[in-house]
PDB file of C-alpha atoms in Angstrom:
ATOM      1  CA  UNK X   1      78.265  87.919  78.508  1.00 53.00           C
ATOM      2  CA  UNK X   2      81.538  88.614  76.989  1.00 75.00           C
ATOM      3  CA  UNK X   3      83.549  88.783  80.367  1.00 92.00           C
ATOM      4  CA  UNK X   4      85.258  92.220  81.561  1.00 96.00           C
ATOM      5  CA  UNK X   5      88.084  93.253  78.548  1.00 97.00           C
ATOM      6  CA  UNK X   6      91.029  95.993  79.015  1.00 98.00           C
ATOM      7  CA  UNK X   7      93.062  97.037  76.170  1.00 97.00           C
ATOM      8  CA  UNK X   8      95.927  97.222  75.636  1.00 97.00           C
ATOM      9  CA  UNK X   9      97.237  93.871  77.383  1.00 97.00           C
ATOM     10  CA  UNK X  10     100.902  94.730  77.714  1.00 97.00           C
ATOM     11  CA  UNK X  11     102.155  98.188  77.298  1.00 98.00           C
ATOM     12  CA  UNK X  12     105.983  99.336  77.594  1.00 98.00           C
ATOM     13  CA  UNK X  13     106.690 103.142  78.235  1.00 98.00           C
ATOM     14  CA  UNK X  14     109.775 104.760  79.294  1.00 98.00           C
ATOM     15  CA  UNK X  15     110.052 106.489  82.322  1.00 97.00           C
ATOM     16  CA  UNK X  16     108.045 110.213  82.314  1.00 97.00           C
ATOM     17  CA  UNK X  17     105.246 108.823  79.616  1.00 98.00           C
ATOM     18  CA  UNK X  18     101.934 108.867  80.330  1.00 98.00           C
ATOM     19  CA  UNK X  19     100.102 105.930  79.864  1.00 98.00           C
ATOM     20  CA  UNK X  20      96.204 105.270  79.449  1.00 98.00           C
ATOM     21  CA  UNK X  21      94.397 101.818  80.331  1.00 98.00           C
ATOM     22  CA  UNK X  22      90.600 100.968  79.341  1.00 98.00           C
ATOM     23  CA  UNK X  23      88.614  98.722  81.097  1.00 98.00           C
ATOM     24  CA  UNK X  24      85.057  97.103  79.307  1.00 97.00           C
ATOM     25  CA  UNK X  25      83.234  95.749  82.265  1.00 96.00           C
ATOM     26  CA  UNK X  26      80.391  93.356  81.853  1.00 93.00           C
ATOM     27  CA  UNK X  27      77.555  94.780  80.224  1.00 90.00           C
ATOM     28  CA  UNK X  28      75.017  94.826  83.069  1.00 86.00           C
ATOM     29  CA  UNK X  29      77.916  95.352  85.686  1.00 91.00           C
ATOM     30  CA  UNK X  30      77.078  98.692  87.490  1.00 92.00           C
ATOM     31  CA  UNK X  31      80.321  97.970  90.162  1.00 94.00           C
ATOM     32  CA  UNK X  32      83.569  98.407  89.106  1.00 96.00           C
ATOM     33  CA  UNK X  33      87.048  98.055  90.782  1.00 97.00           C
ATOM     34  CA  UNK X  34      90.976  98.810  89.549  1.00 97.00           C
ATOM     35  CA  UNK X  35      93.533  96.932  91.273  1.00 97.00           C
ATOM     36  CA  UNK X  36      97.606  96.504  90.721  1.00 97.00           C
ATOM     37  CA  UNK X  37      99.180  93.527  91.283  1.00 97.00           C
ATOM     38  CA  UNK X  38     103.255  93.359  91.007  1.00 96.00           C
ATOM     39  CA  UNK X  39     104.931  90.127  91.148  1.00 93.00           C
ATOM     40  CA  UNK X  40     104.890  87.627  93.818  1.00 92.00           C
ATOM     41  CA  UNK X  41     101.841  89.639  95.452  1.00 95.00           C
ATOM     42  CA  UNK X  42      98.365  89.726  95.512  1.00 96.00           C
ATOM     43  CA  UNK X  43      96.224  92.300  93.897  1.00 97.00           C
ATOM     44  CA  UNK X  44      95.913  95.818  96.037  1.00 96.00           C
ATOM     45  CA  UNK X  45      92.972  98.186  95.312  1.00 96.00           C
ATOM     46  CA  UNK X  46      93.179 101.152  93.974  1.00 96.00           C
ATOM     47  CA  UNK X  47      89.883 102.546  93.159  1.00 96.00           C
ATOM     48  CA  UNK X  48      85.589 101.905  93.091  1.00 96.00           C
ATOM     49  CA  UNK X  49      83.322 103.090  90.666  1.00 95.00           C
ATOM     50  CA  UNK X  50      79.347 102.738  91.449  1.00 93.00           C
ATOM     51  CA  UNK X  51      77.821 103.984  87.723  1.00 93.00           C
ATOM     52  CA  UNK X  52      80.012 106.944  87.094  1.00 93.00           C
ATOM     53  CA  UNK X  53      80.544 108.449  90.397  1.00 94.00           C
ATOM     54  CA  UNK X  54      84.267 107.168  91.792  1.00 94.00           C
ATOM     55  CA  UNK X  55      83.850 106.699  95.464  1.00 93.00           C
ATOM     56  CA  UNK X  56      86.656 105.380  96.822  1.00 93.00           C
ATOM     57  CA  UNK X  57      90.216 105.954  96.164  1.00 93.00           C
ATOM     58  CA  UNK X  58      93.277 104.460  97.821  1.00 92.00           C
ATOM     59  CA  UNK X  59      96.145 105.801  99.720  1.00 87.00           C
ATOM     60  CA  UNK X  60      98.564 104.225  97.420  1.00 79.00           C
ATOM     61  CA  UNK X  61      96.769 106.234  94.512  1.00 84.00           C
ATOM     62  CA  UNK X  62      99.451 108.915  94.517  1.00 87.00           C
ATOM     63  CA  UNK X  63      98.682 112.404  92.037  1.00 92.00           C
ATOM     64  CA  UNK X  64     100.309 110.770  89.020  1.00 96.00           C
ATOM     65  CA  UNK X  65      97.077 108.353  88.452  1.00 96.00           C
ATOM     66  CA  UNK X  66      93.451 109.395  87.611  1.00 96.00           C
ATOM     67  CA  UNK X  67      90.641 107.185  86.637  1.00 96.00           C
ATOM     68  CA  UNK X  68      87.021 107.939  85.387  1.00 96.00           C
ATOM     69  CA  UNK X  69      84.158 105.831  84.386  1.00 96.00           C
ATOM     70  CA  UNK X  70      82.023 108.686  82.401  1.00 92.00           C
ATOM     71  CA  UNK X  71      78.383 107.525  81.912  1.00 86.00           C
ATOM     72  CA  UNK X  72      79.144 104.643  83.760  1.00 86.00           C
ATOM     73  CA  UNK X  73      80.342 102.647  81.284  1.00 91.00           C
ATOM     74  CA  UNK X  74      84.081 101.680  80.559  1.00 96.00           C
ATOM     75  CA  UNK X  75      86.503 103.363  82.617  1.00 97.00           C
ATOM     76  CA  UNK X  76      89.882 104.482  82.159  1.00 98.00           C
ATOM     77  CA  UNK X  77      93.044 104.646  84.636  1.00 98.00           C
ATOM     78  CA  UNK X  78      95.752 107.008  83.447  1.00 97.00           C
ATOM     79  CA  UNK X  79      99.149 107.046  85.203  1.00 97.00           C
ATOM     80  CA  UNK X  80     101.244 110.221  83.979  1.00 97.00           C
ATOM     81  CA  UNK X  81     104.803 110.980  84.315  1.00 97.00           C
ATOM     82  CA  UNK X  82     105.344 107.491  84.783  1.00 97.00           C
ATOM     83  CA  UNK X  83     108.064 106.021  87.272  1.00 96.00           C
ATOM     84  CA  UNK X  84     109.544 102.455  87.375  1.00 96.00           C
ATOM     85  CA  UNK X  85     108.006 101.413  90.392  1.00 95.00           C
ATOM     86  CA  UNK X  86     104.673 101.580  88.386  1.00 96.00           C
ATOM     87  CA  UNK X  87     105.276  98.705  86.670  1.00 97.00           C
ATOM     88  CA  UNK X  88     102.899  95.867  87.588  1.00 97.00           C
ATOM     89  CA  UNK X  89      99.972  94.365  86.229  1.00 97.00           C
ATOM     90  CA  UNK X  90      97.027  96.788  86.252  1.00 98.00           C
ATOM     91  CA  UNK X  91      93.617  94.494  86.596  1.00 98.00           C
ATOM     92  CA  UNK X  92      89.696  95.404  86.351  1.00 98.00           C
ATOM     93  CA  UNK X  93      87.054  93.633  87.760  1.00 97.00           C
ATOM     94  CA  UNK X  94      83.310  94.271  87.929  1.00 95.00           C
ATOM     95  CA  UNK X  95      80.198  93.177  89.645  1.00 91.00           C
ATOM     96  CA  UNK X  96      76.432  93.803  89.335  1.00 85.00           C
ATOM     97  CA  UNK X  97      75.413  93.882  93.402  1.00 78.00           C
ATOM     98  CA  UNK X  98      76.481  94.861  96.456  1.00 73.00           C
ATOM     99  CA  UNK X  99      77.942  93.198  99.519  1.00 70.00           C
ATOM    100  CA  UNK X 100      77.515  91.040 100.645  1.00 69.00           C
ATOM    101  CA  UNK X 101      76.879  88.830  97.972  1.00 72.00           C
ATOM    102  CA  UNK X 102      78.744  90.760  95.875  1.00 82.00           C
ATOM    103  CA  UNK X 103      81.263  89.022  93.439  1.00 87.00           C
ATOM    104  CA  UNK X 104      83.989  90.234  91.747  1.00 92.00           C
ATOM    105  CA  UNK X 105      85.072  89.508  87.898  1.00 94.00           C
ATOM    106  CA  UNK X 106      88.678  90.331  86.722  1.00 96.00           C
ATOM    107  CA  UNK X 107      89.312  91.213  82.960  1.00 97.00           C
ATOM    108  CA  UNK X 108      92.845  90.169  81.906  1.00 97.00           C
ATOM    109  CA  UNK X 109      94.783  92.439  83.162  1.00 97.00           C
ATOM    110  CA  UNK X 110      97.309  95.106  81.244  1.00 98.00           C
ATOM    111  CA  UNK X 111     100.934  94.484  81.589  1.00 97.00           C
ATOM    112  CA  UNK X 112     102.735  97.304  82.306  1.00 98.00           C
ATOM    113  CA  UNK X 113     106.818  97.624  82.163  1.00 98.00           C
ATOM    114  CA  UNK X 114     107.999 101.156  82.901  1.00 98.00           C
ATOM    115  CA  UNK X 115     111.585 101.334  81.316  1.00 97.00           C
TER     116      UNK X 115
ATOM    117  CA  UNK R   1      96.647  97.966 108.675  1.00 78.00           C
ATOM    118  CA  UNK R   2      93.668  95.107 107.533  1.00 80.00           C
ATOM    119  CA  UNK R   3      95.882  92.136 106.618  1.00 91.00           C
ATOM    120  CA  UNK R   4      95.014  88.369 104.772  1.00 95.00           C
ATOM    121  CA  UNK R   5      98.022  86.252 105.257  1.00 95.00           C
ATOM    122  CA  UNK R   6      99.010  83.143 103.557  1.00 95.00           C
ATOM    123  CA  UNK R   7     101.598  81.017 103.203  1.00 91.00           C
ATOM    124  CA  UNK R   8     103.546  81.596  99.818  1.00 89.00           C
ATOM    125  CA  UNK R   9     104.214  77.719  99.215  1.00 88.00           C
ATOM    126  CA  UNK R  10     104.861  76.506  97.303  1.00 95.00           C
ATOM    127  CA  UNK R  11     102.467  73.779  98.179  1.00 96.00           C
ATOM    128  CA  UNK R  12     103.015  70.435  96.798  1.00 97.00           C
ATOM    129  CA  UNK R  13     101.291  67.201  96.182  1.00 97.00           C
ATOM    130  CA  UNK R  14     100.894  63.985  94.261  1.00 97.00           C
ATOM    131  CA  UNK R  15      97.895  63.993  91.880  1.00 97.00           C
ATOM    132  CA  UNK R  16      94.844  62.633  93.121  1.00 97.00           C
ATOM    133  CA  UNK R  17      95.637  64.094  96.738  1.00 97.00           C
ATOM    134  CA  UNK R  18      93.894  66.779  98.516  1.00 97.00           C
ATOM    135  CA  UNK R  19      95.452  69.966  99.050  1.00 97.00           C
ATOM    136  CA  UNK R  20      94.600  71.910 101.503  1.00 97.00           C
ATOM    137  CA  UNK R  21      95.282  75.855 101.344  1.00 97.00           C
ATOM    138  CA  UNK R  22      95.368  77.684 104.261  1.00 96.00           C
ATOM    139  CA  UNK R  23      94.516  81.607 105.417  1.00 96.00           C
ATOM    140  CA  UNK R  24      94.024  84.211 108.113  1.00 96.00           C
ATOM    141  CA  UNK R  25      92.534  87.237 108.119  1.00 95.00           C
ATOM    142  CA  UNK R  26      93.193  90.477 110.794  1.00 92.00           C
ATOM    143  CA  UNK R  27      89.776  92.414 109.641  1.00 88.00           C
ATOM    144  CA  UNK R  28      87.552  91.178 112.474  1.00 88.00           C
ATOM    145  CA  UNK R  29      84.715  93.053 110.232  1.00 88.00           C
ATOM    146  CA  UNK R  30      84.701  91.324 107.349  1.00 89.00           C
ATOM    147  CA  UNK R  31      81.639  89.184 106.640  1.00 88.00           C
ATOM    148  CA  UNK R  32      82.852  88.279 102.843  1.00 91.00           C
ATOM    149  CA  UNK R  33      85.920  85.358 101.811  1.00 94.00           C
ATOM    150  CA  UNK R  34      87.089  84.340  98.562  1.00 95.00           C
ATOM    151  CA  UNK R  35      88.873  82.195  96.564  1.00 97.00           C
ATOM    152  CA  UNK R  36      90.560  83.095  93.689  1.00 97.00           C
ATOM    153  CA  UNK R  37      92.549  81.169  91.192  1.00 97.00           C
ATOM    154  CA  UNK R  38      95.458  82.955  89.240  1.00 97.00           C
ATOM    155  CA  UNK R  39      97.712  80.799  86.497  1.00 97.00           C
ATOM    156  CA  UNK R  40     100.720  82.035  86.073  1.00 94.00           C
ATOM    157  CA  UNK R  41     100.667  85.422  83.517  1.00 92.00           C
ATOM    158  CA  UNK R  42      97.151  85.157  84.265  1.00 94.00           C
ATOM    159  CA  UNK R  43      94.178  87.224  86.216  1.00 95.00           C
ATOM    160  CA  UNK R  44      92.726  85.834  89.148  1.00 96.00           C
ATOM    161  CA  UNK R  45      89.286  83.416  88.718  1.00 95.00           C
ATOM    162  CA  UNK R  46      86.937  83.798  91.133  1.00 94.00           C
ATOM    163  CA  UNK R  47      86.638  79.865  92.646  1.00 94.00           C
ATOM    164  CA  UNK R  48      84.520  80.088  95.698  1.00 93.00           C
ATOM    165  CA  UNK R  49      83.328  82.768  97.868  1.00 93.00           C
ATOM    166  CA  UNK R  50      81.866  81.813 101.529  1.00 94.00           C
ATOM    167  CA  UNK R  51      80.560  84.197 104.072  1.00 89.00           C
ATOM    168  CA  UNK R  52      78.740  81.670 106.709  1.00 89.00           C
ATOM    169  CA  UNK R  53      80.580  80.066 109.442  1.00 92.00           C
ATOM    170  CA  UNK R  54      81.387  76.088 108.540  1.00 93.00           C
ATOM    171  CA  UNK R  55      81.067  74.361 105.811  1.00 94.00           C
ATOM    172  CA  UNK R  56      80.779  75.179 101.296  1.00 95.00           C
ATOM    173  CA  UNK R  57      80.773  72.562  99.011  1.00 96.00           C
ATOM    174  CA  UNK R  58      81.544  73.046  95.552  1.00 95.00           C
ATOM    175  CA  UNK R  59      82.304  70.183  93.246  1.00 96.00           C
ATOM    176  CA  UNK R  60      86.185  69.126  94.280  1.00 97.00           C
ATOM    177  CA  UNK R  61      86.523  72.341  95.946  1.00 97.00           C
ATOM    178  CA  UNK R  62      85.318  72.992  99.964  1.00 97.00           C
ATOM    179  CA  UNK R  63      85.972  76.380 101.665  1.00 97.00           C
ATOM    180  CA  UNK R  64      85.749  76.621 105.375  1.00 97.00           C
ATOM    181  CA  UNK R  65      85.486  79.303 107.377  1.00 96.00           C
ATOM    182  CA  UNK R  66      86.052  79.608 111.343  1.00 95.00           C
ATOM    183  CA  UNK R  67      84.791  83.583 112.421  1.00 93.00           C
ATOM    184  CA  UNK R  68      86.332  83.465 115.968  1.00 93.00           C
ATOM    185  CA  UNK R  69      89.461  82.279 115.129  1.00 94.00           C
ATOM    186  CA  UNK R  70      89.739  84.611 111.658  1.00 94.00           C
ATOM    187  CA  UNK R  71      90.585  81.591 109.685  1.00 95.00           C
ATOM    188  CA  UNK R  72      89.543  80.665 106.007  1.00 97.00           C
ATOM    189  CA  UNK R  73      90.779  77.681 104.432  1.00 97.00           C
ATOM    190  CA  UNK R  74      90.136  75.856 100.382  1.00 98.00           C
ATOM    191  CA  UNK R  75      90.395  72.018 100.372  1.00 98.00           C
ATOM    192  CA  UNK R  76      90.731  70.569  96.705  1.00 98.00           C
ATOM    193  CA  UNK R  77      90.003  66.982  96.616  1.00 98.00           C
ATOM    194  CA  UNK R  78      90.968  65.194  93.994  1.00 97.00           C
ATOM    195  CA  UNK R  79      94.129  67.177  92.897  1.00 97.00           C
ATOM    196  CA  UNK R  80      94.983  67.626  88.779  1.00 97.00           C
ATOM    197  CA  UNK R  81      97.898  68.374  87.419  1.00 96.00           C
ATOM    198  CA  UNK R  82      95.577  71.581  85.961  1.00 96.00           C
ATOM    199  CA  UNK R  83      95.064  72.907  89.464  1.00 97.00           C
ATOM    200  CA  UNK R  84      98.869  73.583  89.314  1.00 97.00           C
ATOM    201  CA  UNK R  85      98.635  77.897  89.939  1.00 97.00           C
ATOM    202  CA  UNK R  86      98.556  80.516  92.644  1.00 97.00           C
ATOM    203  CA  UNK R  87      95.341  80.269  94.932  1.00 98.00           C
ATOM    204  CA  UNK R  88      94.521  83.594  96.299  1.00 98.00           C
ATOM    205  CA  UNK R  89      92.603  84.439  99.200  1.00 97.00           C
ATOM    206  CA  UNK R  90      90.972  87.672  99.733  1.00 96.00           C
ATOM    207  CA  UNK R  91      88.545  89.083 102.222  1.00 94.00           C
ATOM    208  CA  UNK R  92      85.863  92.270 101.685  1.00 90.00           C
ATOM    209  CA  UNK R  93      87.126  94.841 103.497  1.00 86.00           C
ATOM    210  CA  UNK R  94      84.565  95.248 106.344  1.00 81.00           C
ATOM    211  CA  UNK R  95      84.806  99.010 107.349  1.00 82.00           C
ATOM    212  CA  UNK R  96      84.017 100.124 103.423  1.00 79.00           C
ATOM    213  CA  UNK R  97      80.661 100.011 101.785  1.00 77.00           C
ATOM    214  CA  UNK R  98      82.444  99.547  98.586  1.00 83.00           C
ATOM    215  CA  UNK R  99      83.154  96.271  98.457  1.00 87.00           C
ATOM    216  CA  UNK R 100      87.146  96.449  97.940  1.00 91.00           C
ATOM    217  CA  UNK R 101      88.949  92.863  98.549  1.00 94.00           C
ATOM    218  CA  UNK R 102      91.816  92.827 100.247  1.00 95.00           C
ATOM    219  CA  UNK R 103      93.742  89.885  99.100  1.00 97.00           C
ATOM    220  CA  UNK R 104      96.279  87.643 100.589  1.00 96.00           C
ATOM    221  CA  UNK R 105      99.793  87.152  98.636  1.00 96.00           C
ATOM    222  CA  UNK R 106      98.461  83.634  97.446  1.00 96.00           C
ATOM    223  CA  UNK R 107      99.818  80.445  97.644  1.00 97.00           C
ATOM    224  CA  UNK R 108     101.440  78.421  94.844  1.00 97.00           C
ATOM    225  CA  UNK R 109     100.021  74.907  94.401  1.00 97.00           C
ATOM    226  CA  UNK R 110     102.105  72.422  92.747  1.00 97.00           C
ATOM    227  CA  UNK R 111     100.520  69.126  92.262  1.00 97.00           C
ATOM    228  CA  UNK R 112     102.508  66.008  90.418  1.00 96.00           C
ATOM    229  CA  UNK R 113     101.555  63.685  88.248  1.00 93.00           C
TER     230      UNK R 113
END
């Protein structure tokens, strides 16, 4: 169990780029989750993946972003035509069951700084 | 709008003391609490998670959880200068079958040698 990894940690774009995040959840992990956390706040979802099928987005996941999970591996959130107000800290987690005993595992998070 | 609220601190006490971290929730759904730990820089790591009424024990760490009043709280006994971070609470949203946490804005926990 190497833990949930996303690559890169810290990326720095200027404004209109798009950017691509991975996300490596743990290997047996068939549940994962992206979330964004800016500063001073806790993390806010943005989107579920159950194997490869995305089930859930959020309301704050505007037309710029798009994630996938293909085979139900890792899974990739791409922002394009990025804006300042993206900046934050993108985070993965993952889990291998359901509620309620479900429990959550975040990676490390990628740093992003929208210039 | 499905709210966790907590008080953003920071929270400060002498090593050795127990702090005691504090949160509500408005989701009168939710069956599913957590405790997260988050160093500064750093992601969050999971701590405790309770979904019964009462009581967990866990080590120097005790969640409690009151259903009718919407009320989770984390006691750390026992204080180090290492538990020194933001302690995030976060509750499973209880109208999704997803499993999406809907987390507090944490509170930061200062404890003094």
């Amino acid at each position: 169990d190497t833990g949930v990894s996303q690559n890169p940690r810290h990326k720095i774009t200027k404004r209109g780029q798009n950017v691509t995040f991975r996300c490596d959840p743990i290997s047996e992990h068939n549940r994962l989750y992206w979330y964004r956390q800016t500063l001073g706040q806790g993390p806010e979802f943005l989107t579920y993946f159950q194997n490869e099928a995305q089930l859930e987005k959020s309301r704050l996941l505007s037309d710029r972003f798009s994630a996938e999970r293909p085979k139900g591996s890792f899974s990739t959130l791409e922002i394009q035509r990025t804006e300042q107000g993206d900046s934050a800290m993108y985070l993965c987690a993952s889990s291998s069951r359901g509620p309620p005993g479900e429990t959550q595992y975040f990676g490390p998070g990628t740093r992003l700084l929208v210039l | 709008q499905k709210e966790v609220e907590q008080n953003s601190g920071p929270l400060s006490v002498p090593e050795g003391a127990i702090a005691s971290l504090n949160c509500t929730y408005s989701d009168r759904g939710s069956q599913s609490f957590f405790w997260y730990r988050q160093y500064s820089g750093k992601s969050p790591e999971l701590i405790m998670f309770i979904y019964s009424n009462g009581d967990k024990e866990d080590g120097r760490f005790t969640a409690q959880l009151n259903k009718a009043s919407q009320y989770v709280s984390l006691l750390i006994r026992d204080s180090q200068p290492s538990d020194s971070a933001t302690y995030l609470c976060a509750s499973r949203d209880g109208s999704s079958n997803t499993g999406k946490l809907i987390f507090g804005q944490g509170t930061t926990l200062q404890v003094k040698p």
